mmCIF file with all atom_site columns, C-alpha atoms in Angstrom:
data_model
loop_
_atom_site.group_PDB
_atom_site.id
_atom_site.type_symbol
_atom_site.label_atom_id
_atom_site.label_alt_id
_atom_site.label_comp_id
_atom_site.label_asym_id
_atom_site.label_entity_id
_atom_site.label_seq_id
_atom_site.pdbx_PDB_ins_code
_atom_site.Cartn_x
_atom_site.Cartn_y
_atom_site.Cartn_z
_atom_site.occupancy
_atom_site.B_iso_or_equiv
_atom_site.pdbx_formal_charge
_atom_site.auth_seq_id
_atom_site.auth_comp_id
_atom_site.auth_asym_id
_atom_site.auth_atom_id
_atom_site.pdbx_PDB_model_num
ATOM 1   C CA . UNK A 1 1   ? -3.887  1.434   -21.093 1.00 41.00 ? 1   UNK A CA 1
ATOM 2   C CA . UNK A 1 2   ? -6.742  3.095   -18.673 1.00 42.00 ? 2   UNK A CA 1
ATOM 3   C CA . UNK A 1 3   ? -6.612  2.436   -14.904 1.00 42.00 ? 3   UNK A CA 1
ATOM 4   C CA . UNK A 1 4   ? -8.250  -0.983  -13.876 1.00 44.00 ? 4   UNK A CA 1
ATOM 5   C CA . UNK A 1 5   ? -10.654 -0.268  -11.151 1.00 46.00 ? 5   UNK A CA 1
ATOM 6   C CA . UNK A 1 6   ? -12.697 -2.768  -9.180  1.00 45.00 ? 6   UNK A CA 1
ATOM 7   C CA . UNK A 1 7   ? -16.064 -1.669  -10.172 1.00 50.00 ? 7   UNK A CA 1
ATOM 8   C CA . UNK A 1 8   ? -14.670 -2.475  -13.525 1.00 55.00 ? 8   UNK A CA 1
ATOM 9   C CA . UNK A 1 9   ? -13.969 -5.906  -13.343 1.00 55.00 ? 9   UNK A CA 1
ATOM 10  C CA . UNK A 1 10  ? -16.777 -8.995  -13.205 1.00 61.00 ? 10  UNK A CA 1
ATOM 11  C CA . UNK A 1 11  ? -16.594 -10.881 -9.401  1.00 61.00 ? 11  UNK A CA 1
ATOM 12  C CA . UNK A 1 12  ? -15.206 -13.609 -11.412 1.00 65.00 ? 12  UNK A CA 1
ATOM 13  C CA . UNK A 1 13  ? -12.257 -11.673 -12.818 1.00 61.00 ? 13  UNK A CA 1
ATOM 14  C CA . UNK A 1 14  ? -11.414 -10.030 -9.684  1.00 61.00 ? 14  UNK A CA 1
ATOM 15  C CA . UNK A 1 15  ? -11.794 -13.934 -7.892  1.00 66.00 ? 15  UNK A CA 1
ATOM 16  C CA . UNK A 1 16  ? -9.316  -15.135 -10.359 1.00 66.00 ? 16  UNK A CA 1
ATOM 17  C CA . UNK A 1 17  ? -6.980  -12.183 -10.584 1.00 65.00 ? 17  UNK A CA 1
ATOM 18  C CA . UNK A 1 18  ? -6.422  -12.545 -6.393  1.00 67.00 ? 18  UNK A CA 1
ATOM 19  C CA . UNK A 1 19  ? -6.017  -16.545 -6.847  1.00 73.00 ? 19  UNK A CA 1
ATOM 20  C CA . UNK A 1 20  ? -3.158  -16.690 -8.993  1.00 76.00 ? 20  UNK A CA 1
ATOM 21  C CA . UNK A 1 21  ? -1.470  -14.653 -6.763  1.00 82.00 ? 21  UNK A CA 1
ATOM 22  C CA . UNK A 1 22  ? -2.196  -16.614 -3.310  1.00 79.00 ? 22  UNK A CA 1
ATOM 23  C CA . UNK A 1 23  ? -0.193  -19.792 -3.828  1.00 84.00 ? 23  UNK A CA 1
ATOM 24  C CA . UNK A 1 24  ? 3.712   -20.749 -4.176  1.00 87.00 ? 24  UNK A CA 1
ATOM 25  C CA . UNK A 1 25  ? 4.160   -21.834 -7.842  1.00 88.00 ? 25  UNK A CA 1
ATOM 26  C CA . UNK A 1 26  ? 7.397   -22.729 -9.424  1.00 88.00 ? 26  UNK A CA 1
ATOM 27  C CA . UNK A 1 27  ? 9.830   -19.829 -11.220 1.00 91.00 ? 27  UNK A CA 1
ATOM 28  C CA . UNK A 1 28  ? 9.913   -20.896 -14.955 1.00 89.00 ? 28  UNK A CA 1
ATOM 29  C CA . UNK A 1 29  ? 13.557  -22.124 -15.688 1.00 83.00 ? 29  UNK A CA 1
ATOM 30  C CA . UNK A 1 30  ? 14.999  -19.414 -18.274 1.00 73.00 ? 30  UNK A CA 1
ATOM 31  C CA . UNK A 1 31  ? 17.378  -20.424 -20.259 1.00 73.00 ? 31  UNK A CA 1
ATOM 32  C CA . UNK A 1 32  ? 20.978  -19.245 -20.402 1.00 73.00 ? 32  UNK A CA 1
ATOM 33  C CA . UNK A 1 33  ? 19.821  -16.717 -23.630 1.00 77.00 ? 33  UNK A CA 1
ATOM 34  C CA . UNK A 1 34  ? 19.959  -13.365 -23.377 1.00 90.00 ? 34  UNK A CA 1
ATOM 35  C CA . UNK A 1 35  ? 19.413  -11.936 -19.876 1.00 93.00 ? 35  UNK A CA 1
ATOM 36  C CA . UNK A 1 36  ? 19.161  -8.151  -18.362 1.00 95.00 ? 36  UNK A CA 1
ATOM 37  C CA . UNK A 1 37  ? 19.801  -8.133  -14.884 1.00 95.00 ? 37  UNK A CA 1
ATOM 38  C CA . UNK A 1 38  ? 19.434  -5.198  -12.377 1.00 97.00 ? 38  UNK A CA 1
ATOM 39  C CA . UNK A 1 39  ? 19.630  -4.060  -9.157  1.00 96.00 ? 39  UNK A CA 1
ATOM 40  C CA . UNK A 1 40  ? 16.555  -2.388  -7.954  1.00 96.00 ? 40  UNK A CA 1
ATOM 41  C CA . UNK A 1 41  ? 17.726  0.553   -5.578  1.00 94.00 ? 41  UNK A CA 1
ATOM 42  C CA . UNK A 1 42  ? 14.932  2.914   -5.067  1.00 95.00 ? 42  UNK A CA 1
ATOM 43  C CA . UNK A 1 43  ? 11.881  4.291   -6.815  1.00 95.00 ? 43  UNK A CA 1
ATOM 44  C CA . UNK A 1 44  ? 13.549  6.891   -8.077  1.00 95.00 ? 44  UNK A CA 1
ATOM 45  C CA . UNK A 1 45  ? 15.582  4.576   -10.277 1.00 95.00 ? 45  UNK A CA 1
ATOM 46  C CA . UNK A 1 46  ? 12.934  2.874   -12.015 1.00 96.00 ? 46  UNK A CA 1
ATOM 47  C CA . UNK A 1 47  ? 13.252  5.636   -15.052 1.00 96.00 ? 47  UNK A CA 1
ATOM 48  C CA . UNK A 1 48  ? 16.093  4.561   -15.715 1.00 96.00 ? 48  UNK A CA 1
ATOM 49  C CA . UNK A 1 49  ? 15.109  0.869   -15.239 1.00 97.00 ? 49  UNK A CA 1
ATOM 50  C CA . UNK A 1 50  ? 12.479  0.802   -17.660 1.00 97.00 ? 50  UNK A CA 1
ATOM 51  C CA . UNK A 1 51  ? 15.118  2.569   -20.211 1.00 97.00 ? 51  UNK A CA 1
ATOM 52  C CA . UNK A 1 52  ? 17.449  -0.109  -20.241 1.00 97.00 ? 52  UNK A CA 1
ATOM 53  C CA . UNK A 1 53  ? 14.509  -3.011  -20.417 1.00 97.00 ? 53  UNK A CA 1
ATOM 54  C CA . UNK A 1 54  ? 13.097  -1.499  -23.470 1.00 97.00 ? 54  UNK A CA 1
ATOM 55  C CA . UNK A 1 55  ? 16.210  -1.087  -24.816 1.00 96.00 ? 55  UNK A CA 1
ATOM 56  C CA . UNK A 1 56  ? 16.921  -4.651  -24.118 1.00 96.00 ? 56  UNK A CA 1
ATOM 57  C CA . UNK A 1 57  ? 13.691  -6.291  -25.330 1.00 95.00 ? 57  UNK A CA 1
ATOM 58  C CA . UNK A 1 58  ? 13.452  -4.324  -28.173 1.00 94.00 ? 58  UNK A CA 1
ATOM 59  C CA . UNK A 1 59  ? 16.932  -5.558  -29.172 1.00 92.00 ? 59  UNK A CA 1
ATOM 60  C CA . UNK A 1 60  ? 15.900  -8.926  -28.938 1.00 88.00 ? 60  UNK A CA 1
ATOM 61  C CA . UNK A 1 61  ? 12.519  -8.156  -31.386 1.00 89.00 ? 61  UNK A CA 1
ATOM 62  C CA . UNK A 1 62  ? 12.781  -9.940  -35.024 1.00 81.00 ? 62  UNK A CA 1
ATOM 63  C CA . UNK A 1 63  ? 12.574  -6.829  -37.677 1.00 81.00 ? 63  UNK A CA 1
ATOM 64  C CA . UNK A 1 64  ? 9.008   -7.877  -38.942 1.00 80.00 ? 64  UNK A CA 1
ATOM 65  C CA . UNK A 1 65  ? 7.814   -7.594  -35.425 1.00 82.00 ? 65  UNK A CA 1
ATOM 66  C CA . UNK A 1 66  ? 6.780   -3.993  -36.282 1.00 86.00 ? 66  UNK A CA 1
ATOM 67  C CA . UNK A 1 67  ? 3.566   -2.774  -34.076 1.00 89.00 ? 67  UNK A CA 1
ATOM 68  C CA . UNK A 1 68  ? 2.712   -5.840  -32.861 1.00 91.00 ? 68  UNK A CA 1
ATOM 69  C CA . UNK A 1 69  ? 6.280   -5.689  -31.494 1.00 90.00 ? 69  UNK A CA 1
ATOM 70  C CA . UNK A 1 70  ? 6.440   -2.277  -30.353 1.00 93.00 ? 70  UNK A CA 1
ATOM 71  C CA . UNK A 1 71  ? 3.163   -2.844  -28.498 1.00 94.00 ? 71  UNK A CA 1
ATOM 72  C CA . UNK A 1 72  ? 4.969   -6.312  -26.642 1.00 95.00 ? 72  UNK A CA 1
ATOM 73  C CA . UNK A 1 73  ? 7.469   -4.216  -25.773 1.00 96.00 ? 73  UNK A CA 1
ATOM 74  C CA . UNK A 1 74  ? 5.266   -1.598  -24.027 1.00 96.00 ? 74  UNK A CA 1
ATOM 75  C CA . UNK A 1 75  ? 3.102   -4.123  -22.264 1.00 96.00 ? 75  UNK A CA 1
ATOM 76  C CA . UNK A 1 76  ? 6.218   -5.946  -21.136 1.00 97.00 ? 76  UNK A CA 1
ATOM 77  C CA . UNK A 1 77  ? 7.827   -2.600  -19.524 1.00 97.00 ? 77  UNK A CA 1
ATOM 78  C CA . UNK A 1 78  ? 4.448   -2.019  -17.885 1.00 97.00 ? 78  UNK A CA 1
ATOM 79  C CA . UNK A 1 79  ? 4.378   -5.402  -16.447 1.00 97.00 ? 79  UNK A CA 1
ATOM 80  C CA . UNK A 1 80  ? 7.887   -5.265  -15.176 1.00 97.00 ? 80  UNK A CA 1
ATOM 81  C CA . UNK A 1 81  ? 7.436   -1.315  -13.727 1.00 97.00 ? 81  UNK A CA 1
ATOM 82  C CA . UNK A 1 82  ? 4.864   -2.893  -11.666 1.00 96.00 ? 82  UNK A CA 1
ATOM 83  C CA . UNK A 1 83  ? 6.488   -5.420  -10.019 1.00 97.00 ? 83  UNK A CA 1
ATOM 84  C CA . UNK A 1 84  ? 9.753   -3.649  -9.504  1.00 97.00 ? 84  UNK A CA 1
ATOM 85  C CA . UNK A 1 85  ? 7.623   -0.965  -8.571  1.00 96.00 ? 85  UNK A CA 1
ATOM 86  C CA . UNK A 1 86  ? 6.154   -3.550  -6.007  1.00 95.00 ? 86  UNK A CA 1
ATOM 87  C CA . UNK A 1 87  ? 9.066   -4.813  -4.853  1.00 96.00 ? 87  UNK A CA 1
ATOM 88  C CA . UNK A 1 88  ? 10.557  -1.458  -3.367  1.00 96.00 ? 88  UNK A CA 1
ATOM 89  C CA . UNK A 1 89  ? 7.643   -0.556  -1.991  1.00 94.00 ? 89  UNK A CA 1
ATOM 90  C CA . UNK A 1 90  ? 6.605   -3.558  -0.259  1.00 93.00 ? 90  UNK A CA 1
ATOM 91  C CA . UNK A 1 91  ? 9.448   -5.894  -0.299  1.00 94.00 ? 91  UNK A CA 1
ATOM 92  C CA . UNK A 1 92  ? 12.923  -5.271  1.512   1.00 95.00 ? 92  UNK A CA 1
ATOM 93  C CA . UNK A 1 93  ? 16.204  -5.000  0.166   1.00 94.00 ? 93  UNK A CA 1
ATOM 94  C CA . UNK A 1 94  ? 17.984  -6.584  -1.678  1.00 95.00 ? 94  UNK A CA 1
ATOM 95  C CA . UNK A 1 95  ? 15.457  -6.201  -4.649  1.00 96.00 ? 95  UNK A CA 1
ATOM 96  C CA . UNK A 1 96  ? 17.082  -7.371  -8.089  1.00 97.00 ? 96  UNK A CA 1
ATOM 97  C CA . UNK A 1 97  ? 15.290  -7.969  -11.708 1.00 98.00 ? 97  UNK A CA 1
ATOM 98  C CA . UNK A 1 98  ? 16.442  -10.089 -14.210 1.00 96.00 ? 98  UNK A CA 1
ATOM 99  C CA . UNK A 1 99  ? 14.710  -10.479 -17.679 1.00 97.00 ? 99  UNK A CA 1
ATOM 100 C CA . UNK A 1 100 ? 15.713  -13.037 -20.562 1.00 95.00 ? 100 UNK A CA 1
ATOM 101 C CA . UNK A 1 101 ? 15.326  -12.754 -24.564 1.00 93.00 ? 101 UNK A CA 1
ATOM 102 C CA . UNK A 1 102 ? 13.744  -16.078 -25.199 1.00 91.00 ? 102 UNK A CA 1
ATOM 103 C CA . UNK A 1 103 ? 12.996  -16.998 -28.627 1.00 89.00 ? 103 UNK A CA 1
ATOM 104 C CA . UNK A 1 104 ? 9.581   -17.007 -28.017 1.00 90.00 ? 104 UNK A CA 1
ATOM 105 C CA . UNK A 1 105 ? 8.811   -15.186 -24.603 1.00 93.00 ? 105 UNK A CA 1
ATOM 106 C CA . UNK A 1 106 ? 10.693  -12.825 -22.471 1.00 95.00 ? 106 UNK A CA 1
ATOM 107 C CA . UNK A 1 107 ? 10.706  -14.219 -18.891 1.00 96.00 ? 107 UNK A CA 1
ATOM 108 C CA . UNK A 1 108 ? 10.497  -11.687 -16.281 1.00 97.00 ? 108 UNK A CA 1
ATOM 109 C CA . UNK A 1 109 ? 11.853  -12.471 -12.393 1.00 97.00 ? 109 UNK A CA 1
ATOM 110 C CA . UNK A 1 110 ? 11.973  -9.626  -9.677  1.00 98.00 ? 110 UNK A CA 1
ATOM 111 C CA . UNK A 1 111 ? 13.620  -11.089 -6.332  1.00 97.00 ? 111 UNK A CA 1
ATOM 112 C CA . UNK A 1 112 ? 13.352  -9.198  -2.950  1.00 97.00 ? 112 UNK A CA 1
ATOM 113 C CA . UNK A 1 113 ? 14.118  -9.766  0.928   1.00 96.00 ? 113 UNK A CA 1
ATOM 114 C CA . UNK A 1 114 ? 10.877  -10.182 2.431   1.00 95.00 ? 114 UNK A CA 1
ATOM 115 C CA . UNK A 1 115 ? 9.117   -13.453 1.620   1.00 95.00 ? 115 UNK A CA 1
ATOM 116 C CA . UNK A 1 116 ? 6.768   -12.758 4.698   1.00 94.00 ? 116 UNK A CA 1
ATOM 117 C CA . UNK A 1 117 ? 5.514   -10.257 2.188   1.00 93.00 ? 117 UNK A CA 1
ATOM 118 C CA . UNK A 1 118 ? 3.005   -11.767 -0.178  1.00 91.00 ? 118 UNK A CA 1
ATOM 119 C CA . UNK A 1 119 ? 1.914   -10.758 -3.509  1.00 91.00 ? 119 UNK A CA 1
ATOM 120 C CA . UNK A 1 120 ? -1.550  -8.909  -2.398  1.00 85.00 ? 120 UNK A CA 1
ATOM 121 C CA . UNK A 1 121 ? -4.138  -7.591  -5.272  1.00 82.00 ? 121 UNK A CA 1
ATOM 122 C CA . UNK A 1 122 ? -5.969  -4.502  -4.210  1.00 77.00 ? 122 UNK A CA 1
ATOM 123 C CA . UNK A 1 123 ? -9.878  -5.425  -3.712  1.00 74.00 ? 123 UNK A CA 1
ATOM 124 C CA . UNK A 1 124 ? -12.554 -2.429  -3.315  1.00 70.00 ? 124 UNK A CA 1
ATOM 125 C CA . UNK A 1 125 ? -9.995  0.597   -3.206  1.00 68.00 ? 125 UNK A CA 1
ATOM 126 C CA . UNK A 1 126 ? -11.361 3.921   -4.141  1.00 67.00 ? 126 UNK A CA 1
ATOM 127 C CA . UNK A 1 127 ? -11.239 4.983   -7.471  1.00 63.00 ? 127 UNK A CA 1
ATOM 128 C CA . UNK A 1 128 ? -7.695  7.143   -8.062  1.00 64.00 ? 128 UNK A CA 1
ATOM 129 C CA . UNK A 1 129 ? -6.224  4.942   -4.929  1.00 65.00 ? 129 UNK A CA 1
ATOM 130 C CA . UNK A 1 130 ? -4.319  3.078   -7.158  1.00 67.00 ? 130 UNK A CA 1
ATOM 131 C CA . UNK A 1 131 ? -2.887  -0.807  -5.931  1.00 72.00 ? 131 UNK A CA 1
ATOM 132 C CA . UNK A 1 132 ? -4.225  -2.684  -9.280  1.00 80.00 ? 132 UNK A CA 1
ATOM 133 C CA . UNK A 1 133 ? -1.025  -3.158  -10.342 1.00 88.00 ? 133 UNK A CA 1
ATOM 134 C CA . UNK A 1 134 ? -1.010  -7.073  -9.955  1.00 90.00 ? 134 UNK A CA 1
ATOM 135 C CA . UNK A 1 135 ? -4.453  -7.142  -11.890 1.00 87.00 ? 135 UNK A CA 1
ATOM 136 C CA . UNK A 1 136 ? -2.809  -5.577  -14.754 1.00 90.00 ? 136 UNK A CA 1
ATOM 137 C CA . UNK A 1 137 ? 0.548   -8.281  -14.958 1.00 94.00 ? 137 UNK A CA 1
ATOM 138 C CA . UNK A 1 138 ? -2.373  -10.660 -14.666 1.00 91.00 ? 138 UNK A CA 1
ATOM 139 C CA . UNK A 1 139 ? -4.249  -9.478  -17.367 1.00 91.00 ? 139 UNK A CA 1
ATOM 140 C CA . UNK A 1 140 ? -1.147  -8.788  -19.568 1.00 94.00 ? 140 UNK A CA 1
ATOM 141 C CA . UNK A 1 141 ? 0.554   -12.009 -18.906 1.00 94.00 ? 141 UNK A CA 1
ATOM 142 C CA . UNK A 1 142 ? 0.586   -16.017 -20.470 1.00 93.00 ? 142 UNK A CA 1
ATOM 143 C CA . UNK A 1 143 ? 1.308   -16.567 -16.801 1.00 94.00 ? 143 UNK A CA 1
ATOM 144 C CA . UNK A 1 144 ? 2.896   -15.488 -13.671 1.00 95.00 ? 144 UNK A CA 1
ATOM 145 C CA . UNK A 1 145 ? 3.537   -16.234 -10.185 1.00 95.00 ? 145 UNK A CA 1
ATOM 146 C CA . UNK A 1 146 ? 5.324   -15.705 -7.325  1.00 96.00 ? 146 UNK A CA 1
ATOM 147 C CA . UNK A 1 147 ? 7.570   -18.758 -5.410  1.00 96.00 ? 147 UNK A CA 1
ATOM 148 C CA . UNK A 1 148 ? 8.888   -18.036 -1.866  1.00 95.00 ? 148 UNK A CA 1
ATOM 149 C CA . UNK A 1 149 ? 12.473  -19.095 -0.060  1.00 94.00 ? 149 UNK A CA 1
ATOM 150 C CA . UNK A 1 150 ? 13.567  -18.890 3.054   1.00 94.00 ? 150 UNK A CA 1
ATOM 151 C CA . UNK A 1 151 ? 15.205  -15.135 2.743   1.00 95.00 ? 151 UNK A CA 1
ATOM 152 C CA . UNK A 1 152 ? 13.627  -13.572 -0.363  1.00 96.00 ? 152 UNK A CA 1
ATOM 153 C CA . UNK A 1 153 ? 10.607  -14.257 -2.661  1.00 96.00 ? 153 UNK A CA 1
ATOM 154 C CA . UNK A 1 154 ? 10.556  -14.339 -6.620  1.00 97.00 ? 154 UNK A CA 1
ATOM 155 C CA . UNK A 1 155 ? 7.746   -12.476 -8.103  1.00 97.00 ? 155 UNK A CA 1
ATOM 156 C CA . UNK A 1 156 ? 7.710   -14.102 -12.154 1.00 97.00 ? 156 UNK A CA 1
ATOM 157 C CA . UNK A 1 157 ? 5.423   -13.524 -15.511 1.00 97.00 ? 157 UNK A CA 1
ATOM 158 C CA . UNK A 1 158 ? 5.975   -14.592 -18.787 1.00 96.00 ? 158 UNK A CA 1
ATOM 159 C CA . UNK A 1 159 ? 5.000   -12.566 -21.776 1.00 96.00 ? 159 UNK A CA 1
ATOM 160 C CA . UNK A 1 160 ? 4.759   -13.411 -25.161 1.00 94.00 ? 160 UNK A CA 1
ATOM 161 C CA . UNK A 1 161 ? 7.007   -12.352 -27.938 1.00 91.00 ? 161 UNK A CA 1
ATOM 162 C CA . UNK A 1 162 ? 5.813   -11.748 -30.908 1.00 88.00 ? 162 UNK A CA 1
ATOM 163 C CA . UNK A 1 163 ? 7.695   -13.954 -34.132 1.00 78.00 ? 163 UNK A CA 1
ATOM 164 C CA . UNK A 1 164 ? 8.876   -11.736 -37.147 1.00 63.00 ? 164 UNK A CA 1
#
């Protein structure tokens, strides 16, 4: 996938991008399936991070899944590298991610200590500046969110798994 840049996108996606980020929404309740869950400890980590989520969702993949399975998986690791990503660099500790294999969507939550700290879409950057990460788990996403609590927000998407 090519870097989103503003000039890129139509007003309208850009407008709607930045909303869905700007208000509290609920965390989807995951059920008790399969679940990953990691502690996020620095930047430097997040190799070995993504490792053990593709390892995990690709586990969970039906055999007939084939490309359009492979390719679920690599949108899904790009959607959670960005908001762990995120998280340790503009959250506070303690930053944790947890994933579960639902039968028909992986659900994706990445907690960290600084609720004051909203989810915040880049807007105008220049180009090679980087910060369109959240337009990307926006695009990629059947929805997402983030839901704030007194000591720590909960940054959340939901991806779609393909069926075998």
């Amino acid at each position: 996938m090519g870097t989103i840049r503003r000039e890129d996108m139509s007003a309208y996606q850009h407008a709607a991008a930045a909303s869905s980020w700007a208000q509290d929404t609920p965390v989807p309740d995951p059920s008790p399936t399969d679940r990953l869950v990691l502690v996020l400890e620095s930047l430097r980590s997040l190799g070995a991070v993504r490792r053990q989520v593709r390892g995990f969702l690709t586990a969970g993949l039906a055999p007939a899944a084939g490309d359009a399975g492979e390719d679920a998986v690599e949108s899904a690791v790009l959607v959670i590298d960005e908001l762990t990503s995120n998280a340790l660099r503009h959250g506070r500790p303690p930053s944790r991610l947890l994933v579960t294999d639902e039968p028909d969507r992986w659900v994706v939550i990445v907690s960290d200590g600084a609720p004051d700290r909203p989810p915040t879409p880049a807007v105008e950057r220049p180009e090679g500046a980087g910060g369109y990460g959240l337009h990307v788990v926006a695009d990629l996403t059947a929805e997402h969110g983030v839901h704030y609590e007194t000591d720590h927000k909960l940054v959340w998407a939901c991806l779609r798994k393909p069926s075998g």
